[in-house]
Short mmCIF file of C-alpha atoms and ligand atoms in Angstrom, two decimals:
data_model
loop_
_atom_site.label_atom_id
_atom_site.label_comp_id
_atom_site.label_asym_id
_atom_site.label_seq_id
_atom_site.Cartn_x
_atom_site.Cartn_y
_atom_site.Cartn_z
CA MET Y 1 -191.80 111.84 -103.15
CA LYS Y 2 -189.49 110.73 -100.34
CA LYS Y 3 -185.82 110.62 -101.19
CA VAL Y 4 -183.65 107.63 -100.31
CA TYR Y 5 -179.87 107.47 -100.10
CA ILE Y 6 -178.02 104.14 -99.84
CA GLU Y 7 -174.32 103.47 -99.25
CA THR Y 8 -173.17 100.01 -100.25
CA TYR Y 9 -170.36 98.01 -98.63
CA GLY Y 10 -169.06 94.48 -99.17
CA CYS Y 11 -169.22 92.21 -102.19
CA GLN Y 12 -170.74 92.53 -105.67
CA MET Y 13 -173.77 90.69 -104.43
CA ASN Y 14 -174.44 93.52 -102.02
CA VAL Y 15 -174.18 96.01 -104.89
CA ASN Y 16 -176.80 94.01 -106.75
CA ASP Y 17 -178.96 93.82 -103.61
CA THR Y 18 -178.89 97.61 -103.35
CA GLU Y 19 -180.17 97.68 -106.94
CA VAL Y 20 -183.00 95.34 -105.93
CA VAL Y 21 -183.81 97.61 -102.96
CA PHE Y 22 -183.97 100.69 -105.22
CA SER Y 23 -186.38 98.81 -107.46
CA ILE Y 24 -188.64 97.81 -104.55
CA LEU Y 25 -188.56 101.30 -103.05
CA GLY Y 26 -189.07 102.93 -106.46
CA LYS Y 27 -192.35 101.03 -106.85
CA ALA Y 28 -193.36 102.20 -103.37
CA GLY Y 29 -192.91 105.84 -104.34
CA TYR Y 30 -189.37 106.57 -103.18
CA GLU Y 31 -186.92 108.46 -105.33
CA ARG Y 32 -183.19 107.75 -105.32
CA THR Y 33 -180.79 110.50 -104.31
CA GLU Y 34 -177.00 110.54 -104.28
CA SER Y 35 -176.91 113.38 -101.80
CA ILE Y 36 -177.09 112.42 -98.14
CA ASP Y 37 -178.04 116.01 -97.23
CA GLU Y 38 -181.35 115.89 -99.08
CA ALA Y 39 -182.34 112.33 -98.14
CA ASP Y 40 -185.42 111.47 -96.06
CA VAL Y 41 -184.16 107.92 -95.68
CA ILE Y 42 -180.45 107.18 -95.19
CA MET Y 43 -179.36 103.56 -95.34
CA ALA Y 44 -176.20 101.46 -95.44
CA ASN Y 45 -176.17 98.03 -97.08
CA THR Y 46 -173.56 96.39 -94.91
CA CYS Y 47 -170.91 93.69 -94.79
CA SER Y 48 -169.83 91.53 -91.84
CA VAL Y 49 -167.09 89.49 -93.47
CA ARG Y 50 -164.27 91.03 -91.42
CA ASP Y 51 -164.29 93.09 -88.25
CA ASN Y 52 -162.89 96.22 -89.92
CA ALA Y 53 -165.81 96.17 -92.40
CA GLU Y 54 -168.19 96.37 -89.43
CA GLN Y 55 -166.17 99.04 -87.62
CA ARG Y 56 -166.48 101.30 -90.65
CA ILE Y 57 -170.26 100.97 -90.57
CA HIS Y 58 -170.45 101.84 -86.88
CA GLY Y 59 -168.60 105.04 -87.77
CA ARG Y 60 -171.06 105.75 -90.58
CA ILE Y 61 -174.07 105.26 -88.27
CA GLU Y 62 -172.67 108.08 -86.08
CA GLN Y 63 -172.35 110.29 -89.17
CA PHE Y 64 -175.89 109.47 -90.33
CA ASN Y 65 -177.19 110.53 -86.94
CA LEU Y 66 -175.71 113.99 -87.31
CA GLN Y 67 -178.30 114.48 -90.06
CA LYS Y 68 -181.06 113.92 -87.50
CA ARG Y 69 -180.09 117.12 -85.70
CA THR Y 70 -181.33 119.31 -88.51
CA ARG Y 71 -184.31 117.43 -89.91
CA LYS Y 72 -186.45 114.30 -89.74
CA VAL Y 73 -184.65 111.35 -91.31
CA THR Y 74 -185.00 107.60 -91.05
CA VAL Y 75 -181.74 105.65 -90.67
CA GLY Y 76 -181.69 102.05 -91.88
CA ILE Y 77 -179.17 99.22 -91.77
CA LEU Y 78 -179.52 96.55 -94.43
CA GLY Y 79 -177.54 93.47 -95.38
CA CYS Y 80 -175.19 91.16 -93.57
CA MET Y 81 -174.50 93.26 -90.49
CA ALA Y 82 -178.24 93.79 -89.98
CA GLU Y 83 -178.65 90.04 -90.06
CA ARG Y 84 -175.74 89.40 -87.68
CA LEU Y 85 -176.40 92.09 -85.05
CA LYS Y 86 -180.20 92.17 -85.30
CA GLY Y 87 -181.83 94.02 -82.37
CA ASP Y 88 -178.47 95.21 -80.97
CA LEU Y 89 -178.48 97.80 -83.73
CA LEU Y 90 -181.86 99.15 -82.60
CA ASP Y 91 -180.79 99.27 -78.93
CA SER Y 92 -178.37 102.09 -79.63
CA GLY Y 93 -181.32 104.29 -80.60
CA LYS Y 94 -179.36 105.46 -83.60
CA VAL Y 95 -180.95 103.10 -86.10
CA ASP Y 96 -184.65 103.12 -87.01
CA VAL Y 97 -184.84 100.16 -89.40
CA VAL Y 98 -182.93 96.87 -89.48
CA ALA Y 99 -183.57 94.64 -92.50
CA GLY Y 100 -181.72 91.44 -93.39
CA PRO Y 101 -180.91 90.29 -96.94
CA ASP Y 102 -184.15 88.36 -97.38
CA ALA Y 103 -186.45 91.07 -95.99
CA TYR Y 104 -186.24 93.74 -98.68
CA ARG Y 105 -189.76 93.25 -100.01
CA ASN Y 106 -190.92 94.34 -96.59
CA LEU Y 107 -188.84 97.56 -96.59
CA PRO Y 108 -191.62 99.97 -97.69
CA ALA Y 109 -193.74 98.84 -94.73
CA LEU Y 110 -190.79 98.97 -92.32
CA LEU Y 111 -189.84 102.50 -93.42
CA GLU Y 112 -193.42 103.68 -93.21
CA ALA Y 113 -193.82 102.45 -89.63
CA ALA Y 114 -190.39 103.74 -88.61
CA SER Y 115 -191.15 107.21 -89.94
CA GLU Y 116 -194.02 107.29 -87.45
CA GLY Y 117 -191.52 106.80 -84.64
CA HIS Y 118 -191.62 103.02 -84.18
CA PRO Y 119 -188.26 101.31 -84.81
CA GLN Y 120 -188.64 98.29 -87.09
CA MET Y 121 -186.76 95.06 -87.67
CA ASP Y 122 -187.10 92.16 -90.09
CA VAL Y 123 -184.22 89.70 -90.18
CA THR Y 124 -186.15 86.62 -91.25
CA LEU Y 125 -184.08 84.43 -93.56
CA SER Y 126 -185.90 82.62 -96.33
CA LYS Y 127 -185.33 79.29 -98.05
CA GLU Y 128 -186.96 80.53 -101.27
CA GLU Y 129 -186.41 84.27 -101.74
CA THR Y 130 -184.32 85.04 -104.85
CA TYR Y 131 -185.92 88.38 -105.90
CA GLY Y 132 -186.14 86.66 -109.29
CA ASP Y 133 -189.08 88.75 -110.50
CA ILE Y 134 -187.51 92.11 -109.57
CA SER Y 135 -185.70 94.17 -112.20
CA PRO Y 136 -182.80 95.83 -110.36
CA VAL Y 137 -182.35 99.59 -110.81
CA ARG Y 138 -178.71 99.74 -111.89
CA ILE Y 139 -176.54 102.02 -109.78
CA ASP Y 140 -173.28 101.87 -111.73
CA LYS Y 141 -172.60 105.04 -113.64
CA ASN Y 142 -171.16 103.93 -116.97
CA GLY Y 143 -174.05 101.72 -118.13
CA VAL Y 144 -171.63 99.10 -119.48
CA SER Y 145 -171.52 96.36 -116.89
CA ALA Y 146 -174.33 94.79 -114.88
CA PHE Y 147 -174.50 92.24 -112.07
CA ILE Y 148 -177.03 89.42 -112.11
CA SER Y 149 -177.47 87.33 -108.95
CA ILE Y 150 -178.12 83.71 -109.89
CA MET Y 151 -178.35 82.32 -106.39
CA ARG Y 152 -178.39 83.44 -102.77
CA GLY Y 153 -177.00 82.14 -99.50
CA CYS Y 154 -174.34 79.50 -98.99
CA ASN Y 155 -174.36 75.92 -97.71
CA ASN Y 156 -170.63 75.46 -97.34
CA VAL Y 157 -170.00 76.64 -93.80
CA CYS Y 158 -166.26 77.24 -94.14
CA SER Y 159 -165.22 77.53 -90.52
CA TYR Y 160 -163.99 81.16 -90.65
CA CYS Y 161 -166.91 82.56 -92.63
CA VAL Y 162 -169.95 84.51 -91.47
CA VAL Y 163 -171.76 84.48 -94.84
CA PRO Y 164 -173.87 81.33 -94.27
CA TYR Y 165 -175.17 82.94 -91.04
CA THR Y 166 -175.92 86.32 -92.59
CA ARG Y 167 -177.31 85.10 -95.92
CA GLY Y 168 -178.85 81.80 -94.98
CA ALA Y 169 -179.21 78.60 -96.97
CA GLU Y 170 -178.24 78.33 -100.61
CA ARG Y 171 -180.99 78.64 -103.19
CA SER Y 172 -180.83 78.93 -106.97
CA ARG Y 173 -182.88 81.41 -108.94
CA ASP Y 174 -185.13 80.30 -111.80
CA CYS Y 175 -182.93 80.08 -114.91
CA ARG Y 176 -185.71 81.59 -117.06
CA SER Y 177 -185.78 84.76 -114.97
CA ILE Y 178 -181.97 84.96 -115.20
CA VAL Y 179 -182.03 84.71 -119.00
CA ARG Y 180 -184.87 87.25 -119.12
CA GLU Y 181 -182.85 89.70 -117.02
CA ALA Y 182 -179.76 89.11 -119.18
CA CYS Y 183 -181.76 89.93 -122.33
CA GLU Y 184 -183.21 93.04 -120.68
CA CYS Y 185 -179.68 94.22 -119.89
CA GLY Y 186 -178.64 93.58 -123.50
CA THR Y 187 -181.59 95.60 -124.78
CA LYS Y 188 -180.70 98.46 -122.43
CA GLY Y 189 -177.21 98.57 -123.92
CA TYR Y 190 -175.18 96.73 -121.28
CA LYS Y 191 -172.12 95.06 -122.78
CA GLU Y 192 -170.98 92.90 -119.89
CA LEU Y 193 -172.86 90.73 -117.40
CA THR Y 194 -171.45 89.16 -114.25
CA LEU Y 195 -173.37 86.21 -112.86
CA LEU Y 196 -173.07 86.22 -109.09
CA GLY Y 197 -173.20 83.56 -106.39
CA GLN Y 198 -171.11 82.52 -103.37
CA ASN Y 199 -170.48 79.18 -105.07
CA VAL Y 200 -171.70 79.37 -108.66
CA ASP Y 201 -170.76 75.76 -109.43
CA SER Y 202 -173.42 74.46 -107.08
CA TYR Y 203 -176.14 76.35 -108.99
CA ASN Y 204 -178.98 73.95 -109.66
CA PHE Y 205 -182.45 75.03 -110.68
CA GLU Y 206 -184.69 72.02 -111.26
CA GLY Y 207 -181.77 70.14 -112.77
CA THR Y 208 -180.24 73.00 -114.78
CA THR Y 209 -176.54 73.13 -113.89
CA PHE Y 210 -174.25 76.15 -113.83
CA ALA Y 211 -172.57 75.06 -117.07
CA GLN Y 212 -175.99 74.87 -118.75
CA LEU Y 213 -177.03 78.24 -117.36
CA LEU Y 214 -173.79 79.79 -118.58
CA ALA Y 215 -174.44 78.44 -122.08
CA MET Y 216 -178.05 79.70 -121.99
CA VAL Y 217 -176.95 83.23 -121.08
CA ALA Y 218 -174.07 83.25 -123.58
CA GLU Y 219 -176.42 82.13 -126.36
CA ALA Y 220 -179.20 84.54 -125.42
CA CYS Y 221 -176.82 87.53 -125.54
CA PRO Y 222 -174.11 86.75 -128.10
CA ASP Y 223 -172.92 90.38 -128.22
CA VAL Y 224 -172.53 90.70 -124.48
CA ARG Y 225 -169.52 89.57 -122.46
CA VAL Y 226 -170.37 87.07 -119.76
CA ARG Y 227 -168.42 86.78 -116.50
CA PHE Y 228 -169.13 84.98 -113.26
CA SER Y 229 -167.98 84.83 -109.66
CA THR Y 230 -167.23 82.98 -107.35
CA SER Y 231 -166.01 79.50 -108.28
CA ASN Y 232 -165.23 77.01 -105.55
CA PRO Y 233 -162.22 74.75 -106.13
CA GLN Y 234 -164.09 71.74 -104.78
CA ASP Y 235 -166.98 72.12 -107.23
CA ILE Y 236 -165.70 73.69 -110.46
CA SER Y 237 -166.40 71.14 -113.19
CA ASP Y 238 -164.79 70.35 -116.53
CA GLU Y 239 -168.22 70.95 -118.05
CA VAL Y 240 -167.96 74.62 -116.98
CA LEU Y 241 -164.45 74.87 -118.46
CA TYR Y 242 -165.58 73.39 -121.77
CA THR Y 243 -168.56 75.73 -121.88
CA MET Y 244 -166.24 78.69 -121.29
CA SER Y 245 -164.02 77.64 -124.15
CA ALA Y 246 -166.97 76.95 -126.48
CA TYR Y 247 -168.55 80.42 -126.33
CA PRO Y 248 -166.44 83.35 -127.51
CA ASN Y 249 -168.42 85.79 -125.35
CA ILE Y 250 -167.66 84.02 -122.05
CA CYS Y 251 -164.60 85.71 -120.54
CA HIS Y 252 -161.55 83.61 -119.79
CA HIS Y 253 -161.21 84.55 -116.17
CA ILE Y 254 -161.83 82.37 -113.14
CA HIS Y 255 -161.84 83.70 -109.61
CA LEU Y 256 -160.85 80.63 -107.60
CA PRO Y 257 -160.30 81.46 -103.92
CA VAL Y 258 -157.68 79.16 -102.41
CA GLN Y 259 -157.63 80.64 -98.84
CA SER Y 260 -154.48 78.69 -97.85
CA GLY Y 261 -151.79 76.52 -99.41
CA SER Y 262 -151.51 74.22 -96.39
CA ASN Y 263 -153.58 71.05 -96.25
CA ARG Y 264 -153.68 71.15 -92.46
CA ILE Y 265 -155.12 74.68 -92.53
CA LEU Y 266 -157.51 73.93 -95.39
CA GLU Y 267 -158.97 71.12 -93.34
CA LYS Y 268 -159.40 73.37 -90.31
CA MET Y 269 -161.03 75.95 -92.57
CA ARG Y 270 -163.42 73.22 -93.71
CA ARG Y 271 -162.54 73.88 -97.32
CA ARG Y 272 -163.27 70.56 -98.96
CA TYR Y 273 -160.20 70.28 -101.21
CA THR Y 274 -156.48 69.82 -100.78
CA ARG Y 275 -153.53 71.76 -102.13
CA GLU Y 276 -152.99 68.94 -104.66
CA TRP Y 277 -156.63 69.07 -105.80
CA TYR Y 278 -156.37 72.83 -106.20
CA LEU Y 279 -153.18 72.59 -108.30
CA ASP Y 280 -154.81 69.90 -110.39
CA ARG Y 281 -157.83 72.16 -111.07
CA VAL Y 282 -155.48 74.97 -112.10
CA ALA Y 283 -153.67 72.60 -114.48
CA ARG Y 284 -157.01 71.51 -115.92
CA ILE Y 285 -158.11 75.13 -116.48
CA ARG Y 286 -154.85 75.91 -118.26
CA SER Y 287 -154.93 72.79 -120.43
CA ILE Y 288 -158.45 73.64 -121.64
CA MET Y 289 -157.93 77.44 -121.82
CA PRO Y 290 -154.23 78.33 -121.91
CA ASP Y 291 -155.05 82.05 -121.88
CA CYS Y 292 -157.40 81.93 -118.88
CA ALA Y 293 -156.67 84.35 -116.03
CA ILE Y 294 -156.87 82.88 -112.54
CA THR Y 295 -157.32 85.10 -109.51
CA THR Y 296 -157.78 84.16 -105.88
CA ASP Y 297 -158.57 85.11 -102.28
CA VAL Y 298 -156.27 84.16 -99.41
CA ILE Y 299 -156.38 84.44 -95.63
CA ALA Y 300 -153.12 84.87 -93.68
CA GLY Y 301 -152.81 83.85 -90.03
CA PHE Y 302 -155.78 81.54 -89.59
CA CYS Y 303 -156.00 79.76 -86.21
CA SER Y 304 -152.87 77.71 -85.42
CA GLU Y 305 -151.15 78.65 -88.70
CA THR Y 306 -147.40 77.94 -88.39
CA GLU Y 307 -144.49 79.38 -90.34
CA GLU Y 308 -144.48 76.09 -92.27
CA ASP Y 309 -148.18 76.48 -93.22
CA HIS Y 310 -147.53 80.06 -94.30
CA LYS Y 311 -144.63 78.92 -96.49
CA ASP Y 312 -147.00 76.42 -98.11
CA THR Y 313 -149.23 79.35 -99.06
CA LEU Y 314 -146.31 81.28 -100.53
CA SER Y 315 -145.12 78.25 -102.48
CA LEU Y 316 -148.62 77.64 -103.83
CA PHE Y 317 -148.72 81.25 -105.04
CA GLU Y 318 -145.35 80.72 -106.77
CA LYS Y 319 -146.58 77.52 -108.38
CA VAL Y 320 -149.89 78.88 -109.66
CA ARG Y 321 -148.65 82.38 -110.59
CA PHE Y 322 -152.00 84.09 -109.97
CA ASP Y 323 -152.85 87.06 -112.17
CA ALA Y 324 -154.23 88.91 -109.16
CA ALA Y 325 -155.37 88.24 -105.61
CA TYR Y 326 -157.49 89.66 -102.79
CA MET Y 327 -155.47 89.17 -99.63
CA PHE Y 328 -156.65 89.41 -96.02
CA TYR Y 329 -155.54 88.45 -92.57
CA TYR Y 330 -157.85 86.33 -90.49
CA SER Y 331 -160.54 88.17 -88.58
CA GLU Y 332 -162.48 86.07 -86.10
CA ARG Y 333 -166.23 86.28 -86.66
CA PRO Y 334 -168.46 85.60 -83.64
CA GLY Y 335 -170.66 82.54 -83.99
CA THR Y 336 -168.65 80.84 -86.72
CA LEU Y 337 -167.30 77.34 -86.28
CA ALA Y 338 -163.72 78.62 -86.00
CA ALA Y 339 -164.68 81.14 -83.31
CA ARG Y 340 -166.30 78.37 -81.30
CA LYS Y 341 -163.65 75.69 -81.82
CA TYR Y 342 -160.23 77.27 -82.37
CA PRO Y 343 -158.43 80.06 -80.52
CA ASP Y 344 -157.47 83.04 -82.68
CA ASP Y 345 -153.87 82.43 -81.67
CA VAL Y 346 -151.70 84.01 -84.36
CA ASP Y 347 -150.74 87.42 -82.96
CA ILE Y 348 -151.52 90.52 -84.98
CA ASP Y 349 -147.87 91.31 -85.77
CA THR Y 350 -147.36 87.85 -87.23
CA LYS Y 351 -150.63 88.05 -89.19
CA THR Y 352 -149.61 91.42 -90.60
CA ARG Y 353 -146.11 90.28 -91.48
CA ARG Y 354 -147.36 87.14 -93.23
CA LEU Y 355 -149.97 89.14 -95.12
CA GLU Y 356 -147.30 91.61 -96.22
CA GLU Y 357 -145.14 88.74 -97.47
CA ILE Y 358 -148.03 87.38 -99.51
CA ILE Y 359 -148.80 90.85 -100.90
CA ALA Y 360 -145.15 91.44 -101.85
CA LEU Y 361 -145.02 88.09 -103.64
CA GLN Y 362 -148.32 88.69 -105.43
CA ASN Y 363 -147.21 92.17 -106.53
CA LYS Y 364 -144.23 90.51 -108.18
CA LEU Y 365 -146.45 87.83 -109.78
CA SER Y 366 -148.97 90.43 -111.02
CA LEU Y 367 -146.16 92.36 -112.67
CA GLU Y 368 -144.82 89.18 -114.28
CA SER Y 369 -148.31 88.27 -115.46
CA ASN Y 370 -148.68 91.71 -117.05
CA ARG Y 371 -145.20 91.52 -118.61
CA ARG Y 372 -146.20 88.29 -120.35
CA ASP Y 373 -148.93 90.32 -122.10
CA VAL Y 374 -146.60 93.00 -123.47
CA GLY Y 375 -146.60 92.74 -127.27
CA LYS Y 376 -149.96 90.94 -127.38
CA CYS Y 377 -153.23 92.32 -128.78
CA PHE Y 378 -156.54 92.25 -126.88
CA ASP Y 379 -160.19 93.02 -127.39
CA VAL Y 380 -161.04 95.58 -124.73
CA LEU Y 381 -164.46 96.80 -123.60
CA VAL Y 382 -164.23 100.56 -123.01
CA GLU Y 383 -165.34 101.59 -119.51
CA GLY Y 384 -164.70 105.33 -119.90
CA PRO Y 385 -162.00 107.95 -119.35
CA SER Y 386 -159.02 106.71 -117.34
CA LYS Y 387 -158.04 108.34 -114.06
CA LYS Y 388 -155.65 110.52 -116.04
CA GLY Y 389 -158.50 112.19 -117.91
CA GLN Y 390 -160.38 112.64 -121.12
CA SER Y 391 -157.70 111.92 -123.73
CA GLN Y 392 -156.98 108.53 -122.17
CA LEU Y 393 -159.56 105.74 -122.02
CA CYS Y 394 -159.62 102.63 -119.85
CA GLY Y 395 -161.25 99.24 -120.10
CA ARG Y 396 -160.68 95.57 -119.40
CA THR Y 397 -159.50 92.58 -121.36
CA GLY Y 398 -161.58 89.41 -121.24
CA THR Y 399 -159.08 88.19 -118.66
CA GLY Y 400 -160.08 91.12 -116.46
CA LYS Y 401 -156.91 93.20 -116.77
CA MET Y 402 -157.17 96.99 -116.76
CA CYS Y 403 -155.85 98.67 -119.93
CA VAL Y 404 -155.26 102.38 -120.63
CA TRP Y 405 -154.57 104.02 -123.97
CA GLU Y 406 -154.72 107.39 -125.74
CA ASP Y 407 -157.99 107.67 -127.62
CA SER Y 408 -160.38 110.45 -128.56
CA ALA Y 409 -162.56 108.44 -130.93
CA HIS Y 410 -164.26 105.90 -128.67
CA LYS Y 411 -166.62 105.93 -125.70
CA ALA Y 412 -167.84 103.72 -122.87
CA GLY Y 413 -169.40 100.51 -124.21
CA ASP Y 414 -167.32 100.36 -127.42
CA HIS Y 415 -165.11 97.40 -128.19
CA VAL Y 416 -161.60 98.30 -129.28
CA ARG Y 417 -158.53 96.33 -130.25
CA VAL Y 418 -155.37 97.37 -128.42
CA LYS Y 419 -151.75 96.31 -128.39
CA VAL Y 420 -149.92 96.20 -125.07
CA THR Y 421 -146.73 98.27 -125.23
CA ASP Y 422 -145.74 98.38 -121.56
CA CYS Y 423 -147.19 97.68 -118.11
CA THR Y 424 -147.18 98.34 -114.42
CA GLN Y 425 -148.16 95.79 -111.80
CA ALA Y 426 -151.78 96.99 -111.96
CA THR Y 427 -152.27 98.16 -115.56
CA LEU Y 428 -151.51 97.29 -119.16
CA LEU Y 429 -150.33 100.38 -121.07
CA CYS Y 430 -151.60 100.07 -124.62
CA LYS Y 431 -152.10 101.72 -127.99
CA LEU Y 432 -155.04 101.38 -130.36
N1 SAH J 501 -167.92 82.60 -101.48
C1 SAH J 501 -166.60 83.02 -101.69
C2 SAH J 501 -166.06 84.05 -100.73
C3 SAH J 501 -166.93 85.05 -100.08
S1 SAH J 501 -166.18 86.03 -98.83
C4 SAH J 501 -165.69 81.80 -101.61
O1 SAH J 501 -166.05 80.80 -101.06
O2 SAH J 501 -164.57 81.89 -102.04
C5 SAH J 501 -164.81 86.75 -99.70
C6 SAH J 501 -163.48 86.45 -99.12
O3 SAH J 501 -163.33 87.03 -97.83
C7 SAH J 501 -163.17 84.98 -98.89
O4 SAH J 501 -162.77 84.32 -100.04
C8 SAH J 501 -162.08 85.02 -97.85
O5 SAH J 501 -160.81 85.06 -98.44
C9 SAH J 501 -162.35 86.32 -97.11
N2 SAH J 501 -162.85 86.05 -95.76
C10 SAH J 501 -164.00 85.44 -95.41
N3 SAH J 501 -164.11 85.34 -94.07
C11 SAH J 501 -162.98 85.90 -93.56
C12 SAH J 501 -162.49 86.10 -92.23
N4 SAH J 501 -163.17 85.68 -91.17
N5 SAH J 501 -161.30 86.72 -92.09
C13 SAH J 501 -160.59 87.14 -93.16
N6 SAH J 501 -161.01 86.98 -94.43
C14 SAH J 501 -162.19 86.36 -94.63
FE1 SF4 J 502 -168.08 81.67 -96.97
FE2 SF4 J 502 -167.16 79.33 -97.72
FE3 SF4 J 502 -169.63 80.05 -98.40
FE4 SF4 J 502 -167.54 81.23 -99.53
S1 SF4 J 502 -168.09 79.08 -99.73
S2 SF4 J 502 -169.36 82.24 -98.70
S3 SF4 J 502 -166.05 81.30 -97.88
S4 SF4 J 502 -168.89 79.66 -96.34
FE1 F3S J 503 -170.92 90.00 -99.14
FE2 F3S J 503 -169.88 90.89 -96.91
FE3 F3S J 503 -172.21 89.76 -96.83
S1 F3S J 503 -168.80 89.89 -98.51
S2 F3S J 503 -172.18 88.30 -98.48
S3 F3S J 503 -171.70 91.64 -97.92
S4 F3S J 503 -170.63 89.53 -95.33
#
């Protein structure tokens, strides 16, 4: 049996895609290895969302090639960077196989041909492929949490974003295959499912909406926690919020990327909502689910962003009081609308300084959010030993916050009830 090693970069969807690839390759007679030194096939499932993500992969390709000095190996690049750079990756002579996100069924054939010395590429994007019939081979170690992709691609074309170019048009997966996979996960002992899509609220399979899908999954697996990501402020519906509040196993956490607090910048980003609309959605979420955590993504220093625009972002953060945030500075992506239309004119020092200001503010807000939980009790799903070691366990609340507590009686997958006694900005310190 040939051994295959895959490193995964980028978003949760890429993690799930790697699981799909292991399933496809498993059926074709490949065995998974976690050791690069014993692999016959070495691949990276890549991300193009920011330039530094791509730079890392270029470094890894060099490392992979060192393996070729001692034995025969096939090096493959999968995912978003494969789709973006296409044949350029083969030109270097360091990569033998290039396969885009919709080409994974073809991987066994590509690897076979490449191992005979003919470099291979398939970057065809599909309007239908959802890998709906494939049971992913889970790569997470604890066996507690699983990802389920409910759709692929994206039709939004936000001006800064490369995803619509690397993942193609949006398509929704058959809801029956999603429910089947959810049940399979439940039977295998998984305790938490995360439904994944770039814009889950635009899920639509033959008339079944995201809210309906969410209810179907929650009902099919009443003992399993259900999460989802990512919600788009322009599309998140009250129906989804009511469904979340109706089912006790749907977690009260919404990841709602805002990107900027300035209307002028939001328009240039082609985000189809305003600051006011966003704040209104947040108010709606909190009126229906007062305990719901809200997290976000933000980009500092987008084209033409002024100090005024930046202050609008800071003030929006103050107003919303996010529980957590992923924060980035703008990285121009070739081929996107912004790269074609707007100069990347905020200098790197200003981008960095603005990003640092947002991070400092969010650190304060995260700490405040955690302090509000001190004294409260939560149901926590145990993920395993904490970083500190065996006598301390860790796990998350339904709102997605990391808890740690002393415990020698429970194990990964158990539900425990904890009381928060103290906190840091990143963690709730608890006791059973
Ligand atoms: N579909 C999700 C986001 C997917 S990309 C959504 O619409 O919210 C994840 C995050 O990366 C984005 O939310 C954005 O904050 C960030 N991002 C995307 N393109 C970027 C770029 N060119 N530069 C910096 N950050 C970017
Ligand atoms: Fe990118 Fe916008 Fe689609 Fe999210 S919604 S993946 S930011 S184009
Ligand atoms: Fe995900 Fe990165 Fe592609 S964020 S969709 S792997 S560009």
